[in-house]
Amino acid sequence: MAKITFTTHEGAVHQAEIVAGKSLMQIATDHAIPGIDGDCGGECACGTCHVILDAKDFSKMGSPKADEEQMLSMTPERQTTSRLACQIKVSTEMDGMNVHLPEFQM
Ligand code: FES
């Protein structure tokens, strides 16, 4: 079973099963992962699904589109490998990926 690991700012680790074709935000909220709100339902309009990827994973995802980049630019805890989880479609190739959560969402 392919899984993604979410690590909170406090170091708590949660695992979620990958369902190919869903967004990373949907996977997180389906599994009640704390720290991802997804308030806009995945419309790239709230920024409450901010995640921080490992550099090796970030480089595989492709660049954020303009609307995601705009939301990220307003994210106080943005890091160089930040993404919005609603804009990442998951696949079983992401098995074992570790996703870090910021201390706060916007
Ligand atoms: S869920 Fe709102 S920007 Fe991702």
PDB file of N, CA and C and ligand atoms in Angstrom:
ATOM      1  N   MET A   1       0.847  -1.191   0.000  1.00  0.00           N
ATOM      2  CA  MET A   1       0.000   0.000   0.000  1.00  0.00           C
ATOM      3  C   MET A   1       0.889   1.250   0.000  1.00  0.00           C
ATOM      4  N   ALA A   2       0.713   2.098  -0.992  1.00  0.00           N
ATOM      5  CA  ALA A   2       1.541   3.299  -1.118  1.00  0.00           C
ATOM      6  C   ALA A   2       1.076   4.363  -0.114  1.00  0.00           C
ATOM      7  N   LYS A   3       2.050   4.965   0.566  1.00  0.00           N
ATOM      8  CA  LYS A   3       1.714   5.942   1.607  1.00  0.00           C
ATOM      9  C   LYS A   3       2.589   7.184   1.506  1.00  0.00           C
ATOM     10  N   ILE A   4       2.027   8.283   1.989  1.00  0.00           N
ATOM     11  CA  ILE A   4       2.754   9.538   2.154  1.00  0.00           C
ATOM     12  C   ILE A   4       2.798   9.830   3.647  1.00  0.00           C
ATOM     13  N   THR A   5       3.930  10.325   4.101  1.00  0.00           N
ATOM     14  CA  THR A   5       4.080  10.686   5.505  1.00  0.00           C
ATOM     15  C   THR A   5       3.990  12.201   5.649  1.00  0.00           C
ATOM     16  N   PHE A   6       3.195  12.633   6.614  1.00  0.00           N
ATOM     17  CA  PHE A   6       3.092  14.055   6.950  1.00  0.00           C
ATOM     18  C   PHE A   6       3.730  14.266   8.319  1.00  0.00           C
ATOM     19  N   THR A   7       4.619  15.225   8.417  1.00  0.00           N
ATOM     20  CA  THR A   7       5.271  15.527   9.691  1.00  0.00           C
ATOM     21  C   THR A   7       4.891  16.943  10.098  1.00  0.00           C
ATOM     22  N   THR A   8       4.280  17.066  11.268  1.00  0.00           N
ATOM     23  CA  THR A   8       3.858  18.386  11.731  1.00  0.00           C
ATOM     24  C   THR A   8       5.065  19.196  12.198  1.00  0.00           C
ATOM     25  N   HIS A   9       4.840  20.480  12.399  1.00  0.00           N
ATOM     26  CA  HIS A   9       5.903  21.368  12.888  1.00  0.00           C
ATOM     27  C   HIS A   9       6.443  20.871  14.230  1.00  0.00           C
ATOM     28  N   GLU A  10       5.578  20.231  15.015  1.00  0.00           N
ATOM     29  CA  GLU A  10       5.991  19.737  16.340  1.00  0.00           C
ATOM     30  C   GLU A  10       6.663  18.370  16.253  1.00  0.00           C
ATOM     31  N   GLY A  11       6.708  17.785  15.066  1.00  0.00           N
ATOM     32  CA  GLY A  11       7.393  16.510  14.893  1.00  0.00           C
ATOM     33  C   GLY A  11       6.489  15.290  14.933  1.00  0.00           C
ATOM     34  N   ALA A  12       5.187  15.482  15.055  1.00  0.00           N
ATOM     35  CA  ALA A  12       4.263  14.345  15.024  1.00  0.00           C
ATOM     36  C   ALA A  12       4.176  13.802  13.593  1.00  0.00           C
ATOM     37  N   VAL A  13       4.169  12.493  13.484  1.00  0.00           N
ATOM     38  CA  VAL A  13       4.188  11.849  12.170  1.00  0.00           C
ATOM     39  C   VAL A  13       2.847  11.167  11.914  1.00  0.00           C
ATOM     40  N   HIS A  14       2.301  11.419  10.731  1.00  0.00           N
ATOM     41  CA  HIS A  14       1.019  10.815  10.337  1.00  0.00           C
ATOM     42  C   HIS A  14       1.195  10.229   8.937  1.00  0.00           C
ATOM     43  N   GLN A  15       0.599   9.078   8.716  1.00  0.00           N
ATOM     44  CA  GLN A  15       0.682   8.489   7.387  1.00  0.00           C
ATOM     45  C   GLN A  15      -0.690   8.453   6.741  1.00  0.00           C
ATOM     46  N   ALA A  16      -0.705   8.621   5.423  1.00  0.00           N
ATOM     47  CA  ALA A  16      -1.953   8.578   4.673  1.00  0.00           C
ATOM     48  C   ALA A  16      -1.750   7.728   3.428  1.00  0.00           C
ATOM     49  N   GLU A  17      -2.751   6.921   3.148  1.00  0.00           N
ATOM     50  CA  GLU A  17      -2.678   6.065   1.964  1.00  0.00           C
ATOM     51  C   GLU A  17      -2.875   6.898   0.701  1.00  0.00           C
ATOM     52  N   ILE A  18      -2.083   6.632  -0.303  1.00  0.00           N
ATOM     53  CA  ILE A  18      -2.193   7.348  -1.572  1.00  0.00           C
ATOM     54  C   ILE A  18      -3.394   6.834  -2.360  1.00  0.00           C
ATOM     55  N   VAL A  19      -4.206   7.762  -2.821  1.00  0.00           N
ATOM     56  CA  VAL A  19      -5.265   7.435  -3.772  1.00  0.00           C
ATOM     57  C   VAL A  19      -4.929   8.220  -5.033  1.00  0.00           C
ATOM     58  N   ALA A  20      -4.425   7.519  -6.035  1.00  0.00           N
ATOM     59  CA  ALA A  20      -3.930   8.179  -7.248  1.00  0.00           C
ATOM     60  C   ALA A  20      -5.010   9.045  -7.873  1.00  0.00           C
ATOM     61  N   GLY A  21      -4.619  10.246  -8.264  1.00  0.00           N
ATOM     62  CA  GLY A  21      -5.532  11.160  -8.935  1.00  0.00           C
ATOM     63  C   GLY A  21      -6.125  12.201  -8.004  1.00  0.00           C
ATOM     64  N   LYS A  22      -6.109  11.927  -6.688  1.00  0.00           N
ATOM     65  CA  LYS A  22      -6.569  12.950  -5.744  1.00  0.00           C
ATOM     66  C   LYS A  22      -5.450  13.951  -5.517  1.00  0.00           C
ATOM     67  N   SER A  23      -5.816  15.104  -4.958  1.00  0.00           N
ATOM     68  CA  SER A  23      -4.773  16.070  -4.631  1.00  0.00           C
ATOM     69  C   SER A  23      -4.158  15.705  -3.279  1.00  0.00           C
ATOM     70  N   LEU A  24      -2.984  16.220  -3.055  1.00  0.00           N
ATOM     71  CA  LEU A  24      -2.312  15.993  -1.767  1.00  0.00           C
ATOM     72  C   LEU A  24      -3.146  16.581  -0.625  1.00  0.00           C
ATOM     73  N   MET A  25      -3.818  17.695  -0.875  1.00  0.00           N
ATOM     74  CA  MET A  25      -4.709  18.275   0.143  1.00  0.00           C
ATOM     75  C   MET A  25      -5.865  17.328   0.454  1.00  0.00           C
ATOM     76  N   GLN A  26      -6.469  16.739  -0.587  1.00  0.00           N
ATOM     77  CA  GLN A  26      -7.584  15.807  -0.362  1.00  0.00           C
ATOM     78  C   GLN A  26      -7.133  14.591   0.438  1.00  0.00           C
ATOM     79  N   ILE A  27      -5.959  14.078   0.104  1.00  0.00           N
ATOM     80  CA  ILE A  27      -5.426  12.925   0.839  1.00  0.00           C
ATOM     81  C   ILE A  27      -5.272  13.288   2.319  1.00  0.00           C
ATOM     82  N   ALA A  28      -4.733  14.481   2.569  1.00  0.00           N
ATOM     83  CA  ALA A  28      -4.508  14.903   3.952  1.00  0.00           C
ATOM     84  C   ALA A  28      -5.831  15.101   4.693  1.00  0.00           C
ATOM     85  N   THR A  29      -6.774  15.771   4.082  1.00  0.00           N
ATOM     86  CA  THR A  29      -8.032  16.036   4.786  1.00  0.00           C
ATOM     87  C   THR A  29      -8.855  14.754   4.924  1.00  0.00           C
ATOM     88  N   ASP A  30      -8.778  13.854   3.934  1.00  0.00           N
ATOM     89  CA  ASP A  30      -9.482  12.561   4.052  1.00  0.00           C
ATOM     90  C   ASP A  30      -8.986  11.770   5.262  1.00  0.00           C
ATOM     91  N   HIS A  31      -7.719  11.963   5.597  1.00  0.00           N
ATOM     92  CA  HIS A  31      -7.120  11.243   6.722  1.00  0.00           C
ATOM     93  C   HIS A  31      -7.048  12.113   7.985  1.00  0.00           C
ATOM     94  N   ALA A  32      -7.715  13.257   7.957  1.00  0.00           N
ATOM     95  CA  ALA A  32      -7.747  14.164   9.113  1.00  0.00           C
ATOM     96  C   ALA A  32      -6.348  14.479   9.622  1.00  0.00           C
ATOM     97  N   ILE A  33      -5.439  14.728   8.681  1.00  0.00           N
ATOM     98  CA  ILE A  33      -4.081  15.114   9.069  1.00  0.00           C
ATOM     99  C   ILE A  33      -4.151  16.518   9.673  1.00  0.00           C
ATOM    100  N   PRO A  34      -3.685  16.682  10.897  1.00  0.00           N
ATOM    101  CA  PRO A  34      -3.757  18.020  11.508  1.00  0.00           C
ATOM    102  C   PRO A  34      -2.782  18.977  10.832  1.00  0.00           C
ATOM    103  N   GLY A  35      -3.215  20.218  10.643  1.00  0.00           N
ATOM    104  CA  GLY A  35      -2.316  21.217  10.085  1.00  0.00           C
ATOM    105  C   GLY A  35      -2.555  21.509   8.617  1.00  0.00           C
ATOM    106  N   ILE A  36      -3.481  20.802   7.988  1.00  0.00           N
ATOM    107  CA  ILE A  36      -3.886  21.143   6.622  1.00  0.00           C
ATOM    108  C   ILE A  36      -5.387  21.385   6.652  1.00  0.00           C
ATOM    109  N   ASP A  37      -5.770  22.621   6.352  1.00  0.00           N
ATOM    110  CA  ASP A  37      -7.182  22.978   6.459  1.00  0.00           C
ATOM    111  C   ASP A  37      -7.909  22.847   5.125  1.00  0.00           C
ATOM    112  N   GLY A  38      -7.333  23.378   4.066  1.00  0.00           N
ATOM    113  CA  GLY A  38      -7.975  23.291   2.755  1.00  0.00           C
ATOM    114  C   GLY A  38      -9.298  24.032   2.712  1.00  0.00           C
ATOM    115  N   ASP A  39      -9.317  25.232   3.263  1.00  0.00           N
ATOM    116  CA  ASP A  39     -10.577  25.969   3.429  1.00  0.00           C
ATOM    117  C   ASP A  39     -11.323  26.256   2.128  1.00  0.00           C
ATOM    118  N   CYS A  40     -10.603  26.445   1.027  1.00  0.00           N
ATOM    119  CA  CYS A  40     -11.288  26.802  -0.223  1.00  0.00           C
ATOM    120  C   CYS A  40     -11.677  25.574  -1.037  1.00  0.00           C
ATOM    121  N   GLY A  41     -11.401  24.399  -0.529  1.00  0.00           N
ATOM    122  CA  GLY A  41     -11.788  23.181  -1.226  1.00  0.00           C
ATOM    123  C   GLY A  41     -10.897  22.840  -2.408  1.00  0.00           C
ATOM    124  N   GLY A  42      -9.751  23.469  -2.482  1.00  0.00           N
ATOM    125  CA  GLY A  42      -8.814  23.132  -3.561  1.00  0.00           C
ATOM    126  C   GLY A  42      -8.824  24.085  -4.718  1.00  0.00           C
ATOM    127  N   GLU A  43      -9.382  25.271  -4.517  1.00  0.00           N
ATOM    128  CA  GLU A  43      -9.487  26.259  -5.599  1.00  0.00           C
ATOM    129  C   GLU A  43      -8.281  27.186  -5.684  1.00  0.00           C
ATOM    130  N   CYS A  44      -7.261  26.912  -4.932  1.00  0.00           N
ATOM    131  CA  CYS A  44      -6.042  27.732  -4.938  1.00  0.00           C
ATOM    132  C   CYS A  44      -6.354  29.171  -4.510  1.00  0.00           C
ATOM    133  N   ALA A  45      -7.251  29.306  -3.539  1.00  0.00           N
ATOM    134  CA  ALA A  45      -7.712  30.634  -3.157  1.00  0.00           C
ATOM    135  C   ALA A  45      -7.577  30.936  -1.672  1.00  0.00           C
ATOM    136  N   CYS A  46      -7.016  30.029  -0.886  1.00  0.00           N
ATOM    137  CA  CYS A  46      -6.967  30.300   0.560  1.00  0.00           C
ATOM    138  C   CYS A  46      -5.561  30.163   1.160  1.00  0.00           C
ATOM    139  N   GLY A  47      -4.763  29.300   0.619  1.00  0.00           N
ATOM    140  CA  GLY A  47      -3.408  29.109   1.139  1.00  0.00           C
ATOM    141  C   GLY A  47      -3.340  28.304   2.415  1.00  0.00           C
ATOM    142  N   THR A  48      -4.422  27.662   2.819  1.00  0.00           N
ATOM    143  CA  THR A  48      -4.415  26.908   4.078  1.00  0.00           C
ATOM    144  C   THR A  48      -4.027  25.438   3.873  1.00  0.00           C
ATOM    145  N   CYS A  49      -3.428  25.173   2.748  1.00  0.00           N
ATOM    146  CA  CYS A  49      -2.938  23.809   2.485  1.00  0.00           C
ATOM    147  C   CYS A  49      -1.437  23.850   2.219  1.00  0.00           C
ATOM    148  N   HIS A  50      -0.770  24.862   2.770  1.00  0.00           N
ATOM    149  CA  HIS A  50       0.670  25.031   2.575  1.00  0.00           C
ATOM    150  C   HIS A  50       1.435  23.830   3.126  1.00  0.00           C
ATOM    151  N   VAL A  51       2.315  23.290   2.322  1.00  0.00           N
ATOM    152  CA  VAL A  51       3.208  22.219   2.759  1.00  0.00           C
ATOM    153  C   VAL A  51       4.626  22.534   2.291  1.00  0.00           C
ATOM    154  N   ILE A  52       5.569  21.911   2.951  1.00  0.00           N
ATOM    155  CA  ILE A  52       6.976  22.089   2.597  1.00  0.00           C
ATOM    156  C   ILE A  52       7.528  20.715   2.210  1.00  0.00           C
ATOM    157  N   LEU A  53       8.070  20.637   1.025  1.00  0.00           N
ATOM    158  CA  LEU A  53       8.562  19.358   0.504  1.00  0.00           C
ATOM    159  C   LEU A  53      10.062  19.247   0.706  1.00  0.00           C
ATOM    160  N   ASP A  54      10.549  18.009   0.692  1.00  0.00           N
ATOM    161  CA  ASP A  54      11.991  17.809   0.616  1.00  0.00           C
ATOM    162  C   ASP A  54      12.441  18.261  -0.767  1.00  0.00           C
ATOM    163  N   ALA A  55      13.670  18.749  -0.872  1.00  0.00           N
ATOM    164  CA  ALA A  55      14.161  19.308  -2.134  1.00  0.00           C
ATOM    165  C   ALA A  55      14.058  18.302  -3.276  1.00  0.00           C
ATOM    166  N   LYS A  56      14.352  17.043  -3.002  1.00  0.00           N
ATOM    167  CA  LYS A  56      14.327  16.029  -4.075  1.00  0.00           C
ATOM    168  C   LYS A  56      12.902  15.831  -4.595  1.00  0.00           C
ATOM    169  N   ASP A  57      11.928  15.956  -3.725  1.00  0.00           N
ATOM    170  CA  ASP A  57      10.534  15.811  -4.149  1.00  0.00           C
ATOM    171  C   ASP A  57      10.050  17.080  -4.851  1.00  0.00           C
ATOM    172  N   PHE A  58      10.446  18.221  -4.319  1.00  0.00           N
ATOM    173  CA  PHE A  58      10.031  19.505  -4.908  1.00  0.00           C
ATOM    174  C   PHE A  58      10.441  19.576  -6.374  1.00  0.00           C
ATOM    175  N   SER A  59      11.656  19.130  -6.669  1.00  0.00           N
ATOM    176  CA  SER A  59      12.164  19.238  -8.045  1.00  0.00           C
ATOM    177  C   SER A  59      11.401  18.330  -9.007  1.00  0.00           C
ATOM    178  N   LYS A  60      10.763  17.294  -8.503  1.00  0.00           N
ATOM    179  CA  LYS A  60      10.008  16.379  -9.367  1.00  0.00           C
ATOM    180  C   LYS A  60       8.615  16.905  -9.712  1.00  0.00           C
ATOM    181  N   MET A  61       8.133  17.874  -8.934  1.00  0.00           N
ATOM    182  CA  MET A  61       6.733  18.292  -9.039  1.00  0.00           C
ATOM    183  C   MET A  61       6.464  19.313 -10.135  1.00  0.00           C
ATOM    184  N   GLY A  62       7.505  19.897 -10.686  1.00  0.00           N
ATOM    185  CA  GLY A  62       7.268  20.976 -11.638  1.00  0.00           C
ATOM    186  C   GLY A  62       7.024  22.283 -10.904  1.00  0.00           C
ATOM    187  N   SER A  63       7.069  23.365 -11.617  1.00  0.00           N
ATOM    188  CA  SER A  63       6.948  24.680 -10.990  1.00  0.00           C
ATOM    189  C   SER A  63       5.495  25.004 -10.681  1.00  0.00           C
ATOM    190  N   PRO A  64       5.261  25.755  -9.594  1.00  0.00           N
ATOM    191  CA  PRO A  64       3.897  26.216  -9.314  1.00  0.00           C
ATOM    192  C   PRO A  64       3.392  27.115 -10.435  1.00  0.00           C
ATOM    193  N   LYS A  65       2.096  27.023 -10.741  1.00  0.00           N
ATOM    194  CA  LYS A  65       1.500  27.914 -11.741  1.00  0.00           C
ATOM    195  C   LYS A  65       1.332  29.308 -11.120  1.00  0.00           C
ATOM    196  N   ALA A  66       0.964  30.262 -11.961  1.00  0.00           N
ATOM    197  CA  ALA A  66       0.930  31.663 -11.531  1.00  0.00           C
ATOM    198  C   ALA A  66       0.002  31.883 -10.334  1.00  0.00           C
ATOM    199  N   ASP A  67      -1.188  31.258 -10.332  1.00  0.00           N
ATOM    200  CA  ASP A  67      -2.117  31.502  -9.227  1.00  0.00           C
ATOM    201  C   ASP A  67      -1.592  30.886  -7.928  1.00  0.00           C
ATOM    202  N   GLU A  68      -0.951  29.728  -8.021  1.00  0.00           N
ATOM    203  CA  GLU A  68      -0.347  29.148  -6.815  1.00  0.00           C
ATOM    204  C   GLU A  68       0.818  30.009  -6.332  1.00  0.00           C
ATOM    205  N   GLU A  69       1.613  30.454  -7.267  1.00  0.00           N
ATOM    206  CA  GLU A  69       2.751  31.307  -6.905  1.00  0.00           C
ATOM    207  C   GLU A  69       2.262  32.570  -6.180  1.00  0.00           C
ATOM    208  N   GLN A  70       1.146  33.112  -6.640  1.00  0.00           N
ATOM    209  CA  GLN A  70       0.607  34.316  -6.007  1.00  0.00           C
ATOM    210  C   GLN A  70       0.174  34.029  -4.575  1.00  0.00           C
ATOM    211  N   MET A  71      -0.503  32.889  -4.368  1.00  0.00           N
ATOM    212  CA  MET A  71      -0.915  32.529  -3.006  1.00  0.00           C
ATOM    213  C   MET A  71       0.303  32.268  -2.125  1.00  0.00           C
ATOM    214  N   LEU A  72       1.282  31.578  -2.670  1.00  0.00           N
ATOM    215  CA  LEU A  72       2.484  31.277  -1.884  1.00  0.00           C
ATOM    216  C   LEU A  72       3.217  32.557  -1.483  1.00  0.00           C
ATOM    217  N   SER A  73       3.171  33.553  -2.336  1.00  0.00           N
ATOM    218  CA  SER A  73       3.881  34.804  -2.035  1.00  0.00           C
ATOM    219  C   SER A  73       3.283  35.499  -0.816  1.00  0.00           C
ATOM    220  N   MET A  74       2.057  35.134  -0.453  1.00  0.00           N
ATOM    221  CA  MET A  74       1.406  35.732   0.727  1.00  0.00           C
ATOM    222  C   MET A  74       1.519  34.833   1.955  1.00  0.00           C
ATOM    223  N   THR A  75       2.241  33.741   1.829  1.00  0.00           N
ATOM    224  CA  THR A  75       2.351  32.768   2.913  1.00  0.00           C
ATOM    225  C   THR A  75       3.541  33.125   3.799  1.00  0.00           C
ATOM    226  N   PRO A  76       3.288  33.483   5.059  1.00  0.00           N
ATOM    227  CA  PRO A  76       4.378  33.962   5.912  1.00  0.00           C
ATOM    228  C   PRO A  76       5.510  32.947   6.103  1.00  0.00           C
ATOM    229  N   GLU A  77       5.179  31.687   6.184  1.00  0.00           N
ATOM    230  CA  GLU A  77       6.212  30.675   6.467  1.00  0.00           C
ATOM    231  C   GLU A  77       6.764  30.034   5.205  1.00  0.00           C
ATOM    232  N   ARG A  78       6.593  30.694   4.080  1.00  0.00           N
ATOM    233  CA  ARG A  78       7.048  30.112   2.817  1.00  0.00           C
ATOM    234  C   ARG A  78       8.545  29.795   2.854  1.00  0.00           C
ATOM    235  N   GLN A  79       8.875  28.625   2.328  1.00  0.00           N
ATOM    236  CA  GLN A  79      10.268  28.241   2.152  1.00  0.00           C
ATOM    237  C   GLN A  79      10.515  27.950   0.678  1.00  0.00           C
ATOM    238  N   THR A  80      11.745  27.696   0.325  1.00  0.00           N
ATOM    239  CA  THR A  80      12.068  27.529  -1.101  1.00  0.00           C
ATOM    240  C   THR A  80      11.391  26.302  -1.702  1.00  0.00           C
ATOM    241  N   THR A  81      11.015  25.338  -0.867  1.00  0.00           N
ATOM    242  CA  THR A  81      10.360  24.135  -1.381  1.00  0.00           C
ATOM    243  C   THR A  81       8.888  24.080  -0.973  1.00  0.00           C
ATOM    244  N   SER A  82       8.293  25.240  -0.727  1.00  0.00           N
ATOM    245  CA  SER A  82       6.873  25.295  -0.362  1.00  0.00           C
ATOM    246  C   SER A  82       5.983  25.047  -1.578  1.00  0.00           C
ATOM    247  N   ARG A  83       4.871  24.390  -1.343  1.00  0.00           N
ATOM    248  CA  ARG A  83       3.820  24.219  -2.351  1.00  0.00           C
ATOM    249  C   ARG A  83       2.463  24.277  -1.662  1.00  0.00           C
ATOM    250  N   LEU A  84       1.433  24.447  -2.474  1.00  0.00           N
ATOM    251  CA  LEU A  84       0.073  24.298  -1.971  1.00  0.00           C
ATOM    252  C   LEU A  84      -0.371  22.878  -2.280  1.00  0.00           C
ATOM    253  N   ALA A  85      -0.778  22.157  -1.240  1.00  0.00           N
ATOM    254  CA  ALA A  85      -1.075  20.733  -1.409  1.00  0.00           C
ATOM    255  C   ALA A  85      -2.236  20.487  -2.367  1.00  0.00           C
ATOM    256  N   CYS A  86      -3.130  21.461  -2.513  1.00  0.00           N
ATOM    257  CA  CYS A  86      -4.270  21.243  -3.408  1.00  0.00           C
ATOM    258  C   CYS A  86      -3.860  21.267  -4.874  1.00  0.00           C
ATOM    259  N   GLN A  87      -2.666  21.749  -5.146  1.00  0.00           N
ATOM    260  CA  GLN A  87      -2.204  21.858  -6.526  1.00  0.00           C
ATOM    261  C   GLN A  87      -1.278  20.701  -6.916  1.00  0.00           C
ATOM    262  N   ILE A  88      -1.139  19.734  -6.030  1.00  0.00           N
ATOM    263  CA  ILE A  88      -0.288  18.576  -6.309  1.00  0.00           C
ATOM    264  C   ILE A  88      -1.176  17.345  -6.455  1.00  0.00           C
ATOM    265  N   LYS A  89      -1.168  16.750  -7.625  1.00  0.00           N
ATOM    266  CA  LYS A  89      -1.922  15.505  -7.834  1.00  0.00           C
ATOM    267  C   LYS A  89      -1.024  14.343  -7.429  1.00  0.00           C
ATOM    268  N   VAL A  90      -1.548  13.453  -6.607  1.00  0.00           N
ATOM    269  CA  VAL A  90      -0.698  12.376  -6.096  1.00  0.00           C
ATOM    270  C   VAL A  90      -0.746  11.159  -7.028  1.00  0.00           C
ATOM    271  N   SER A  91       0.333  10.405  -6.970  1.00  0.00           N
ATOM    272  CA  SER A  91       0.430   9.149  -7.712  1.00  0.00           C
ATOM    273  C   SER A  91       1.170   8.149  -6.832  1.00  0.00           C
ATOM    274  N   THR A  92       1.058   6.890  -7.195  1.00  0.00           N
ATOM    275  CA  THR A  92       1.724   5.860  -6.385  1.00  0.00           C
ATOM    276  C   THR A  92       3.242   6.007  -6.438  1.00  0.00           C
ATOM    277  N   GLU A  93       3.736   6.747  -7.423  1.00  0.00           N
ATOM    278  CA  GLU A  93       5.188   7.010  -7.474  1.00  0.00           C
ATOM    279  C   GLU A  93       5.647   7.856  -6.291  1.00  0.00           C
ATOM    280  N   MET A  94       4.709   8.459  -5.592  1.00  0.00           N
ATOM    281  CA  MET A  94       5.059   9.279  -4.415  1.00  0.00           C
ATOM    282  C   MET A  94       5.143   8.437  -3.142  1.00  0.00           C
ATOM    283  N   ASP A  95       5.055   7.145  -3.274  1.00  0.00           N
ATOM    284  CA  ASP A  95       5.146   6.268  -2.099  1.00  0.00           C
ATOM    285  C   ASP A  95       6.420   6.586  -1.314  1.00  0.00           C
ATOM    286  N   GLY A  96       6.254   6.803  -0.017  1.00  0.00           N
ATOM    287  CA  GLY A  96       7.396   7.078   0.852  1.00  0.00           C
ATOM    288  C   GLY A  96       7.756   8.541   0.968  1.00  0.00           C
ATOM    289  N   MET A  97       7.065   9.391   0.228  1.00  0.00           N
ATOM    290  CA  MET A  97       7.365  10.826   0.284  1.00  0.00           C
ATOM    291  C   MET A  97       7.043  11.399   1.668  1.00  0.00           C
ATOM    292  N   ASN A  98       7.884  12.310   2.111  1.00  0.00           N
ATOM    293  CA  ASN A  98       7.663  12.962   3.403  1.00  0.00           C
ATOM    294  C   ASN A  98       7.297  14.420   3.167  1.00  0.00           C
ATOM    295  N   VAL A  99       6.183  14.842   3.723  1.00  0.00           N
ATOM    296  CA  VAL A  99       5.667  16.201   3.561  1.00  0.00           C
ATOM    297  C   VAL A  99       5.704  16.881   4.928  1.00  0.00           C
ATOM    298  N   HIS A 100       6.261  18.068   4.977  1.00  0.00           N
ATOM    299  CA  HIS A 100       6.379  18.803   6.237  1.00  0.00           C
ATOM    300  C   HIS A 100       5.296  19.881   6.302  1.00  0.00           C
ATOM    301  N   LEU A 101       4.748  20.053   7.487  1.00  0.00           N
ATOM    302  CA  LEU A 101       3.702  21.050   7.662  1.00  0.00           C
ATOM    303  C   LEU A 101       4.255  22.274   8.382  1.00  0.00           C
ATOM    304  N   PRO A 102       3.797  23.468   7.994  1.00  0.00           N
ATOM    305  CA  PRO A 102       4.263  24.679   8.669  1.00  0.00           C
ATOM    306  C   PRO A 102       3.667  24.781  10.072  1.00  0.00           C
ATOM    307  N   GLU A 103       4.186  25.705  10.862  1.00  0.00           N
ATOM    308  CA  GLU A 103       3.655  25.879  12.220  1.00  0.00           C
ATOM    309  C   GLU A 103       2.212  26.368  12.172  1.00  0.00           C
ATOM    310  N   PHE A 104       1.933  27.288  11.254  1.00  0.00           N
ATOM    311  CA  PHE A 104       0.582  27.840  11.133  1.00  0.00           C
ATOM    312  C   PHE A 104       0.167  27.857   9.659  1.00  0.00           C
ATOM    313  N   GLN A 105      -1.135  27.736   9.409  1.00  0.00           N
ATOM    314  CA  GLN A 105      -1.648  28.032   8.075  1.00  0.00           C
ATOM    315  C   GLN A 105      -2.137  29.479   8.100  1.00  0.00           C
ATOM    316  N   MET A 106      -2.318  30.059   6.918  1.00  0.00           N
ATOM    317  CA  MET A 106      -2.744  31.475   6.862  1.00  0.00           C
ATOM    318  C   MET A 106      -4.105  31.667   7.507  1.00  0.00           C
TER     319      MET A 106
HETATM  320  S1  FES B   1      -7.099  24.383  -0.397  1.00  0.00           S
HETATM  321 FE1  FES B   1      -7.206  26.525  -0.612  1.00  0.00          FE
HETATM  322  S2  FES B   1      -5.349  27.015  -1.614  1.00  0.00           S
HETATM  323 FE2  FES B   1      -5.247  24.865  -1.384  1.00  0.00          FE
END
